[in-house]
Short mmCIF file of C-alpha atoms in Angstrom, two decimals:
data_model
loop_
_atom_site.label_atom_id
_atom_site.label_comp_id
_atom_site.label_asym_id
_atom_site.label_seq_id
_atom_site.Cartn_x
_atom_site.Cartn_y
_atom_site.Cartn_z
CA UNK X 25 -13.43 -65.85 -2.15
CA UNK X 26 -15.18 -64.25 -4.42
CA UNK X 27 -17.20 -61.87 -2.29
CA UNK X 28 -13.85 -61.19 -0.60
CA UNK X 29 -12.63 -60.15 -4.51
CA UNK X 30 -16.11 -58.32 -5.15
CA UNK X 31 -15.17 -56.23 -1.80
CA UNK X 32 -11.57 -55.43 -2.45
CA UNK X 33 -12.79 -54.33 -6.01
CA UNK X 34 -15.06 -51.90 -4.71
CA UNK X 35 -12.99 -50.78 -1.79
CA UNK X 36 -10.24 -50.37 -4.86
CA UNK X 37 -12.94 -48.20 -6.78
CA UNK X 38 -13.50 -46.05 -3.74
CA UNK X 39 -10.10 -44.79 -3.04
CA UNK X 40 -9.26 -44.32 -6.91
CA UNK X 41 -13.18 -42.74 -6.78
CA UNK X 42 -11.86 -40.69 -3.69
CA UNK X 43 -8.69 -39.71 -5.06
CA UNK X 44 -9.96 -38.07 -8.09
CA UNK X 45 -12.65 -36.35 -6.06
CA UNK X 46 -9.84 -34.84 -4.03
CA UNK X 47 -8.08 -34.24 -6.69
CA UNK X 48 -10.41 -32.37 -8.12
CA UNK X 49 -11.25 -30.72 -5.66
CA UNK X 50 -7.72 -29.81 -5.08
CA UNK X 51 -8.06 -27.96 -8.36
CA UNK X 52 -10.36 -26.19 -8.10
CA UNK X 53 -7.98 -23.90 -6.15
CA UNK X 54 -9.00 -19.98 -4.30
CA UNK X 55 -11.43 -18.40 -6.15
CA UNK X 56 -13.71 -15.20 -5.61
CA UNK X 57 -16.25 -15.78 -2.94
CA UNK X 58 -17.51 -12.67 -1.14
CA UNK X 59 -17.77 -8.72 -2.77
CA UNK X 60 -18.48 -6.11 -0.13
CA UNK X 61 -18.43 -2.45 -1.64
CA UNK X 62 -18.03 0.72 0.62
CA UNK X 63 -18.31 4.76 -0.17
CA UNK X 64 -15.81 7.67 0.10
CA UNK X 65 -14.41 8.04 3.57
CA UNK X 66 -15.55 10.28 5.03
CA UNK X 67 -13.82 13.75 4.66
CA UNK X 68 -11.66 12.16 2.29
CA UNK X 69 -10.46 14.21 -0.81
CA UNK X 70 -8.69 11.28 -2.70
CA UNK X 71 -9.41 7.39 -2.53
CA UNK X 72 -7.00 5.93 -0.73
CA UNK X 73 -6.30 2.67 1.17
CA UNK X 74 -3.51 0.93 3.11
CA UNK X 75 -3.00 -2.04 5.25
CA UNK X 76 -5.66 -4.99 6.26
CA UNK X 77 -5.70 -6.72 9.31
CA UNK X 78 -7.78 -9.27 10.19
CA UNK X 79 -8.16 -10.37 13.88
CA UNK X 80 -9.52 -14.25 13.39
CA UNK X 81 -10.08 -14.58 17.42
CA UNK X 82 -12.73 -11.73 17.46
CA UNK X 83 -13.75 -11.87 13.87
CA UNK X 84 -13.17 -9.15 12.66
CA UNK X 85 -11.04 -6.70 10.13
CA UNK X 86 -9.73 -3.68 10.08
CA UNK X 87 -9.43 -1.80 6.68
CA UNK X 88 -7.48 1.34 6.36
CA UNK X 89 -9.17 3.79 3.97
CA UNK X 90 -7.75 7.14 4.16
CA UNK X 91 -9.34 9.66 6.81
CA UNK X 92 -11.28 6.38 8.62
CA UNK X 93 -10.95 2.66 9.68
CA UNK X 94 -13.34 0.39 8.39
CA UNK X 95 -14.55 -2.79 10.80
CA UNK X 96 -16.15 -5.24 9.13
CA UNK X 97 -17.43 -8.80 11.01
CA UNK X 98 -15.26 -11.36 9.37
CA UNK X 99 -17.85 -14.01 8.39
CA UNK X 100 -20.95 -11.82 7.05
CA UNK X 101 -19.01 -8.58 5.82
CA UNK X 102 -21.42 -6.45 8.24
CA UNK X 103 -20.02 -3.36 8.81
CA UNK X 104 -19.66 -2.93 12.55
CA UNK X 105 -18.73 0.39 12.68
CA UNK X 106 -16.10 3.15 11.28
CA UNK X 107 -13.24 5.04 13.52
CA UNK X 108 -13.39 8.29 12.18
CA UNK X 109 -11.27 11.61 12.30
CA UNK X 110 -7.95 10.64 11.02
CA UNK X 111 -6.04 11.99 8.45
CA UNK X 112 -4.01 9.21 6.44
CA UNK X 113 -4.25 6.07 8.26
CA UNK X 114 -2.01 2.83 7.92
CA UNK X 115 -1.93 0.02 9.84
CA UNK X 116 -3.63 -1.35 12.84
CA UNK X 117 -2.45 -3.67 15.49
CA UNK X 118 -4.80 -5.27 18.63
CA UNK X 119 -3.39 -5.76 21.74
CA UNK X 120 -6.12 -8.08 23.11
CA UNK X 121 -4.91 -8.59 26.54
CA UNK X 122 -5.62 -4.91 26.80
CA UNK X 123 -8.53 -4.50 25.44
CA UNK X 124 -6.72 -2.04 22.38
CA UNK X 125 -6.32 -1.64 19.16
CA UNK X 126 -3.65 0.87 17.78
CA UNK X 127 -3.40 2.75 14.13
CA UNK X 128 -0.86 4.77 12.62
CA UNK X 129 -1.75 8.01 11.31
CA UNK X 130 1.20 9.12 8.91
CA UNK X 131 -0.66 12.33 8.19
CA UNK X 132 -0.43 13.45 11.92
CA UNK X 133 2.56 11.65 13.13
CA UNK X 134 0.54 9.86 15.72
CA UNK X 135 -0.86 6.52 16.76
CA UNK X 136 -4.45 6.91 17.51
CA UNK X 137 -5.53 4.27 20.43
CA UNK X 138 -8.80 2.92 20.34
CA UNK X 139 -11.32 0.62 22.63
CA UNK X 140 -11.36 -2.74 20.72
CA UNK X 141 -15.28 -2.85 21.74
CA UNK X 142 -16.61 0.16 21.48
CA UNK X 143 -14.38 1.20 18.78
CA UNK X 144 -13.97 4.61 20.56
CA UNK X 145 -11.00 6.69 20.66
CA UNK X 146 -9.48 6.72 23.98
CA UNK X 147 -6.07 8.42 23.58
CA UNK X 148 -3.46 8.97 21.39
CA UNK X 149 1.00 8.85 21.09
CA UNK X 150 3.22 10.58 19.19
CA UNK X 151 4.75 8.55 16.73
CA UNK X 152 6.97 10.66 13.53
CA UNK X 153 5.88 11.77 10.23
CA UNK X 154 4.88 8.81 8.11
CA UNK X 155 3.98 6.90 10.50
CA UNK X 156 3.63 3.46 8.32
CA UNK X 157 3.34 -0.42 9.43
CA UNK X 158 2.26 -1.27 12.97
CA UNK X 159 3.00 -4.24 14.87
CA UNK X 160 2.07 -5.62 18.48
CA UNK X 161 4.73 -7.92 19.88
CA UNK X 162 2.74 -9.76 22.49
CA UNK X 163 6.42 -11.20 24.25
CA UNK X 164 7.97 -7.25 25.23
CA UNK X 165 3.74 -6.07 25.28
CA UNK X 166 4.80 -3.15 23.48
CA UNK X 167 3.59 -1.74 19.90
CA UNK X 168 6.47 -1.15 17.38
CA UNK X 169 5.59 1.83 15.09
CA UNK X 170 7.47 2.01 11.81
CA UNK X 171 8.00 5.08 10.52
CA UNK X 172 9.35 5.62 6.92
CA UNK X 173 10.83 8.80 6.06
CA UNK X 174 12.47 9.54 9.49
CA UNK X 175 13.99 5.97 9.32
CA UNK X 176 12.86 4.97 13.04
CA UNK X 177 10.82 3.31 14.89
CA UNK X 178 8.74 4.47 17.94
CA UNK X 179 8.14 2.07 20.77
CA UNK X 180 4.80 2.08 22.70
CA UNK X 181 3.88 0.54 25.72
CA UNK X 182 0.61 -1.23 25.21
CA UNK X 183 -1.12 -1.52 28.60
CA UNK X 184 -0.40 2.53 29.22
CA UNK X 185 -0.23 3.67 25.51
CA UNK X 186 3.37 5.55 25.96
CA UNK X 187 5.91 6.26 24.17
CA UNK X 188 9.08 3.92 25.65
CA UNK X 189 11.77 4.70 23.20
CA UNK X 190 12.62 5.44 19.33
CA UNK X 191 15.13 3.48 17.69
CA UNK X 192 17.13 4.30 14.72
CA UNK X 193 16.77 1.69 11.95
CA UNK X 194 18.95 3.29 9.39
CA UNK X 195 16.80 2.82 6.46
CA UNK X 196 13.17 3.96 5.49
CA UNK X 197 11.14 0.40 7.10
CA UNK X 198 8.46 -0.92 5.70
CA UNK X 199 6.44 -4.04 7.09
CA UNK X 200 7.34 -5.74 10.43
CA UNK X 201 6.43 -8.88 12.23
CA UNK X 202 6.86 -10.52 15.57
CA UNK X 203 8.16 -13.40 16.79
CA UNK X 204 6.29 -13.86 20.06
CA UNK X 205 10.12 -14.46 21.29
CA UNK X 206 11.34 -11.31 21.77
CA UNK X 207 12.23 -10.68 18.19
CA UNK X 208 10.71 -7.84 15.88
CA UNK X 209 11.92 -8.22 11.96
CA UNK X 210 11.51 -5.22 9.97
CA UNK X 211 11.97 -4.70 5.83
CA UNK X 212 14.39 -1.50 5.30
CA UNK X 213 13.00 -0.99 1.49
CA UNK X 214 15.72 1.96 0.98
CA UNK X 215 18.71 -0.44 1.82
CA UNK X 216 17.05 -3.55 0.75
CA UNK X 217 17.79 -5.20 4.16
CA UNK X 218 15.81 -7.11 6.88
CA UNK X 219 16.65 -5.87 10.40
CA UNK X 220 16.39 -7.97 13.27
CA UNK X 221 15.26 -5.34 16.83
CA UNK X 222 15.24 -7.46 20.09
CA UNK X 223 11.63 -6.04 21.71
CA UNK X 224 13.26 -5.88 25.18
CA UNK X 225 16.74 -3.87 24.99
CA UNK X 226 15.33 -1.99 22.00
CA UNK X 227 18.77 -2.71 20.12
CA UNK X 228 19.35 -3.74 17.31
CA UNK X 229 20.63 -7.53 17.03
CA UNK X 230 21.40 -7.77 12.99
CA UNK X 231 21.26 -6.51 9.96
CA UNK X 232 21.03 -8.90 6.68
CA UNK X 233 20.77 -8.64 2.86
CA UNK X 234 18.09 -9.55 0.55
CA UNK X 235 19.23 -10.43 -2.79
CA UNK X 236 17.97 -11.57 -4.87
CA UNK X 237 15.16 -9.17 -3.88
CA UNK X 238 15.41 -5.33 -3.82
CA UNK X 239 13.14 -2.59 -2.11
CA UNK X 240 11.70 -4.87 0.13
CA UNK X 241 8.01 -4.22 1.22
CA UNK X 242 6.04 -7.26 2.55
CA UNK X 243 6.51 -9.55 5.00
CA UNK X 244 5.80 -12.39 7.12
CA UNK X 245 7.01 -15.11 8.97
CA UNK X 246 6.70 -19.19 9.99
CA UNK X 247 7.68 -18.78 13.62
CA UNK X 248 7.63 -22.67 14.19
CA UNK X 249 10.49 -23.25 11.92
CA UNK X 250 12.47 -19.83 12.25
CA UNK X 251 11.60 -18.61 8.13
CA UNK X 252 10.86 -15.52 7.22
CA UNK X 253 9.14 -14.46 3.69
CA UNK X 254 10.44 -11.12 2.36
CA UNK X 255 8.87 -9.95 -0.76
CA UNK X 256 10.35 -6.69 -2.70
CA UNK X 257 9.91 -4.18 -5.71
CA UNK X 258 13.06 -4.14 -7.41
CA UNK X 259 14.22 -6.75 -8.77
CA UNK X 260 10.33 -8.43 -7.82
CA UNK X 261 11.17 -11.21 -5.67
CA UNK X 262 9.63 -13.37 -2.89
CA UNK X 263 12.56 -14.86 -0.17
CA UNK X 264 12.71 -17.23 2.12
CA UNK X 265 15.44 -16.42 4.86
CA UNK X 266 16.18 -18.47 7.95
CA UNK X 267 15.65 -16.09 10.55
CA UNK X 268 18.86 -17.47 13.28
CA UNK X 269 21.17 -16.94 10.37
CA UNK X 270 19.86 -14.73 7.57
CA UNK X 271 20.65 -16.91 5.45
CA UNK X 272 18.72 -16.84 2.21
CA UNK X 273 17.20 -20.40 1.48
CA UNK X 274 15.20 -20.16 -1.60
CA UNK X 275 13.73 -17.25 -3.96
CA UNK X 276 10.68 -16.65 -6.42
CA UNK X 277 9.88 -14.10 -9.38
CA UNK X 278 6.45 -12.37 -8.31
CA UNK X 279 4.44 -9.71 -10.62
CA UNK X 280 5.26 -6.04 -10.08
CA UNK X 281 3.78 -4.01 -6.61
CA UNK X 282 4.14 -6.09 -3.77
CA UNK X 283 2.56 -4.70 -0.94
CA UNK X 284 1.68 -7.55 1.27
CA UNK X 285 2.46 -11.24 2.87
CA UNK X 286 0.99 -13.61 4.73
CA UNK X 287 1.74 -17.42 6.08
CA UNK X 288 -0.65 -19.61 7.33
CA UNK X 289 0.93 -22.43 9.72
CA UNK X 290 -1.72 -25.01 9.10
CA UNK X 291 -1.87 -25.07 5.41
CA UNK X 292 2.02 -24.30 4.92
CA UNK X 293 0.81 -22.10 2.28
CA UNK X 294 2.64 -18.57 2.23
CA UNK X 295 0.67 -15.73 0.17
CA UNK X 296 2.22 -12.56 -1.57
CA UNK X 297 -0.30 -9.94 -3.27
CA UNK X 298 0.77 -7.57 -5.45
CA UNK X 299 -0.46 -4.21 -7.16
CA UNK X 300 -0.74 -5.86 -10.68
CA UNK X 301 -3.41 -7.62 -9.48
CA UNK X 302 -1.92 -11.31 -8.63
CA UNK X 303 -2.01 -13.23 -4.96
CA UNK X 304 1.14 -15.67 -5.40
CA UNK X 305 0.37 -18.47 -3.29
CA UNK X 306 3.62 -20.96 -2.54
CA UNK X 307 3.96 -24.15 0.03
CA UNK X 308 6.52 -25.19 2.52
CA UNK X 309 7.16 -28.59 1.39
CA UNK X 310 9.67 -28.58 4.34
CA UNK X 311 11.12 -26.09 6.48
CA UNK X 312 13.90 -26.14 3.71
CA UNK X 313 11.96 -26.47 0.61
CA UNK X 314 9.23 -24.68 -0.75
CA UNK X 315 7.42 -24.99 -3.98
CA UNK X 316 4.73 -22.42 -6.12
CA UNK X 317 1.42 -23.79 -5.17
CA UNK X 318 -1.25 -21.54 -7.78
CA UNK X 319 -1.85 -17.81 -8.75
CA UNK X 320 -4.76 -15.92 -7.87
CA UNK X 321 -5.94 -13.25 -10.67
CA UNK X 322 -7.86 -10.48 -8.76
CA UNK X 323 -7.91 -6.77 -9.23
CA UNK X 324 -5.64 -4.48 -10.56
CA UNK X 325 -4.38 -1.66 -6.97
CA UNK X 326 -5.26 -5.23 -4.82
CA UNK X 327 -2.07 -5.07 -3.35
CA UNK X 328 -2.86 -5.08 0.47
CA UNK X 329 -4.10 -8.21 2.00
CA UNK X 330 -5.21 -10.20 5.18
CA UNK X 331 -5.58 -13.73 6.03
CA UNK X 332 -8.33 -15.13 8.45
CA UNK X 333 -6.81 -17.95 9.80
CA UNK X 334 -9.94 -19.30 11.14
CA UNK X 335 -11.87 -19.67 7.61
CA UNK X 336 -8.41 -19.38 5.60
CA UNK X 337 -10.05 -16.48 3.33
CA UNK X 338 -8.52 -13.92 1.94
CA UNK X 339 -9.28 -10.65 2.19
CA UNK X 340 -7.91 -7.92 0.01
CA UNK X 341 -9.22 -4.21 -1.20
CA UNK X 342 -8.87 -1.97 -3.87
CA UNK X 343 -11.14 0.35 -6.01
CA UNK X 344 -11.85 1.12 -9.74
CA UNK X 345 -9.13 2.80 -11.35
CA UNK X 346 -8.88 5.92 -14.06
CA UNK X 347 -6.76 5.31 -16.96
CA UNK X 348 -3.26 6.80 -17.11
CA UNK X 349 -2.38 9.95 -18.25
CA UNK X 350 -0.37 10.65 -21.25
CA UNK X 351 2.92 10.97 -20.20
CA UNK X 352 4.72 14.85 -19.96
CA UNK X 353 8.40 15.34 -19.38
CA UNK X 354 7.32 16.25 -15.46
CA UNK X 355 5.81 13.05 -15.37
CA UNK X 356 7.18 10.35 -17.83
CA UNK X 357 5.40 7.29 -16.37
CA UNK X 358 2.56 8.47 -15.03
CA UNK X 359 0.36 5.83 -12.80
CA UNK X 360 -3.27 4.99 -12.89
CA UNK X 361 -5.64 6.87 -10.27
CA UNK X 362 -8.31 4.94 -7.99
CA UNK X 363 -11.62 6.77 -8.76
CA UNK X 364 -13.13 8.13 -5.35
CA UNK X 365 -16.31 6.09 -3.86
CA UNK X 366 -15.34 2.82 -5.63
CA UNK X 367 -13.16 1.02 -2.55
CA UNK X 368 -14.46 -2.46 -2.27
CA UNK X 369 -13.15 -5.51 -1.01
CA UNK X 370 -12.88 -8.63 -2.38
CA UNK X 371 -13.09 -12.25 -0.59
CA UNK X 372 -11.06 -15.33 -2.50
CA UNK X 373 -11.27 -18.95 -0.47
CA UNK X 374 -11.60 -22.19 -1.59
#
């Protein structure tokens, strides 16, 4: 008896011992793991940078920095090589079955189509001025184009790189995702709406508000459970929408500059970064719940990101950034500069 009373004592001492090991290392939470730190792109005359995306399959990630994409191997940061030539790059999106990757040029009006080994440039489709956010839907196998001022989107068949159709989205768009289903979503920041396009007939299939947020920018989506994550300006808000109905479920206050979203089905965790310098990181208790999880503090401009599902790192990019002018009547708030040469990018995990 009492060796059976010794045992249970100790076995009790290992899982309270266990728990507060997990616990923490629970709290311990995403923190800064990896720095990689790049020059001026070439035949660039400003420092700019846009959209990440990381393809977890290959292992790799695609960083759009002004006149050039940037591919970097996933796990060591190597630089594997540079796509050079553009003029003010976006987005990318990979087509894998094809063997493509695609990349909006909003300087040009194009999509630049490129060989996802080689990395070489192997043909190009018009797309409109300001050419913006890029998304493969893998169900229709076409690439949706957004483009912002003209209000449209331009529809590209992946496996022969043309141009299928434009669609009139009646709003400037901003980020898109896929369902796999036949479903594209698509943030209309002007109108502060979240259009539904079905990938096949090219038509539009609904149109729904989303207040509380305003000027809607990022987004992404838990395709499982039908919820989408729309994160905008003004007011700055982070919702959750069912994405059957529309209907919005459940909404957070997030710091100023959204520019990106990202969910991660294994975790449940759903991450927002924003230009202040803040990843908001929130979990889906349920498919009808959903809680704030922890707050990431990482540069100020860090306001694109991308999520390796593989590792569940996240990668995001900025640069250093001048001070603000004093303000003039011309320009009453004027905004802080990125200094030229100074992109890096900037690893958090756990």
């Amino acid at each position: 008896m009492k060796t059976h009373r010794i045992g249970r004592l100790a076995s009790g001492a290992f899982v309270i011992l266990g728990a507060l090991s997990f616990s923490a290392a629970a709290a311990v939470g995403y923190h800064l793991v990896k720095k990689y730190t790049f020059g001026p792109a070439e035949g660039a005359t400003r420092e700019y940078f846009d959209y990440i995306t990381v393809d977890s399959a290959a292992r790799r990630v695609y960083l759009s920095h002004g006149t050039e994409i940037k591919v970097l191997d996933a796990d060591t940061g190597a630089l594997v090589g540079n796509i050079n030539g553009l003029k003010q790059d976006h987005g990318v999106a990979v087509a894998s079955e094809f063997g493509r990757g695609f990349i909006t040029d909003g300087g040009q009006g194009k999509v630049i189509i490129f060989d996802l080994q080689t990395l070489k440039i192997t043909g190009e489709a018009k797309a409109d001025q300001d050419a913006d956010s890029i998304v493969y839907d893998p169900s229709s196998k076409r690439v949706f184009v957004m483009n912002g001022d003209p209000h449209s989107s331009t529809v590209i068949d992946a496996k022969s790189g043309s141009v299928v159709s434009t669609i009139d989205l009646g709003g400037g768009p901003e980020f898109a995702v896929a369902d796999g289903k036949g479903t594209v979503y698509v943030n209309i920041e002007d109108k502060s709406e979240l259009v539904a396009i079905d990938s096949n007939t090219l038509k539009l299939k609904s149109r729904w508000p989303l207040a509380p947020a305003g000027a809607p920018t990022a987004l992404a989506m838990d395709v499982q459970h039908h919820r989408l994550f729309s994160a905008g300006r003004n007011p700055q808000m982070l919702v959750v929408l069912d994405s059957d109905s529309g209907k919005v479920l459940q909404s957070f206050p997030i710091s100023a500059g959204v520019d990106a979203a990202a969910f991660e089905p294994e975790t449940g965790l759903i991450f927002v970064s924003t230009r202040d310098g803040m990843v908001h990181i929130f979990h889906e208790d349920s498919p009808d719940k959903f809680s704030e999880s922890e707050t990431i503090k990482t540069e100020f401009g860090a306001k694109t990101m991308g999520l390796d599902t593989k590792t569940h790192n996240l990668f995001v990019d900025t640069a250093d950034f001048a001070p603000a002018p004093a303000p003039t009547a011309e320009r009453p708030h004027p905004q802080r500069t990125p200094i030229q040469g100074t992109f890096h990018v900037l690893v958090y995990g756990k």
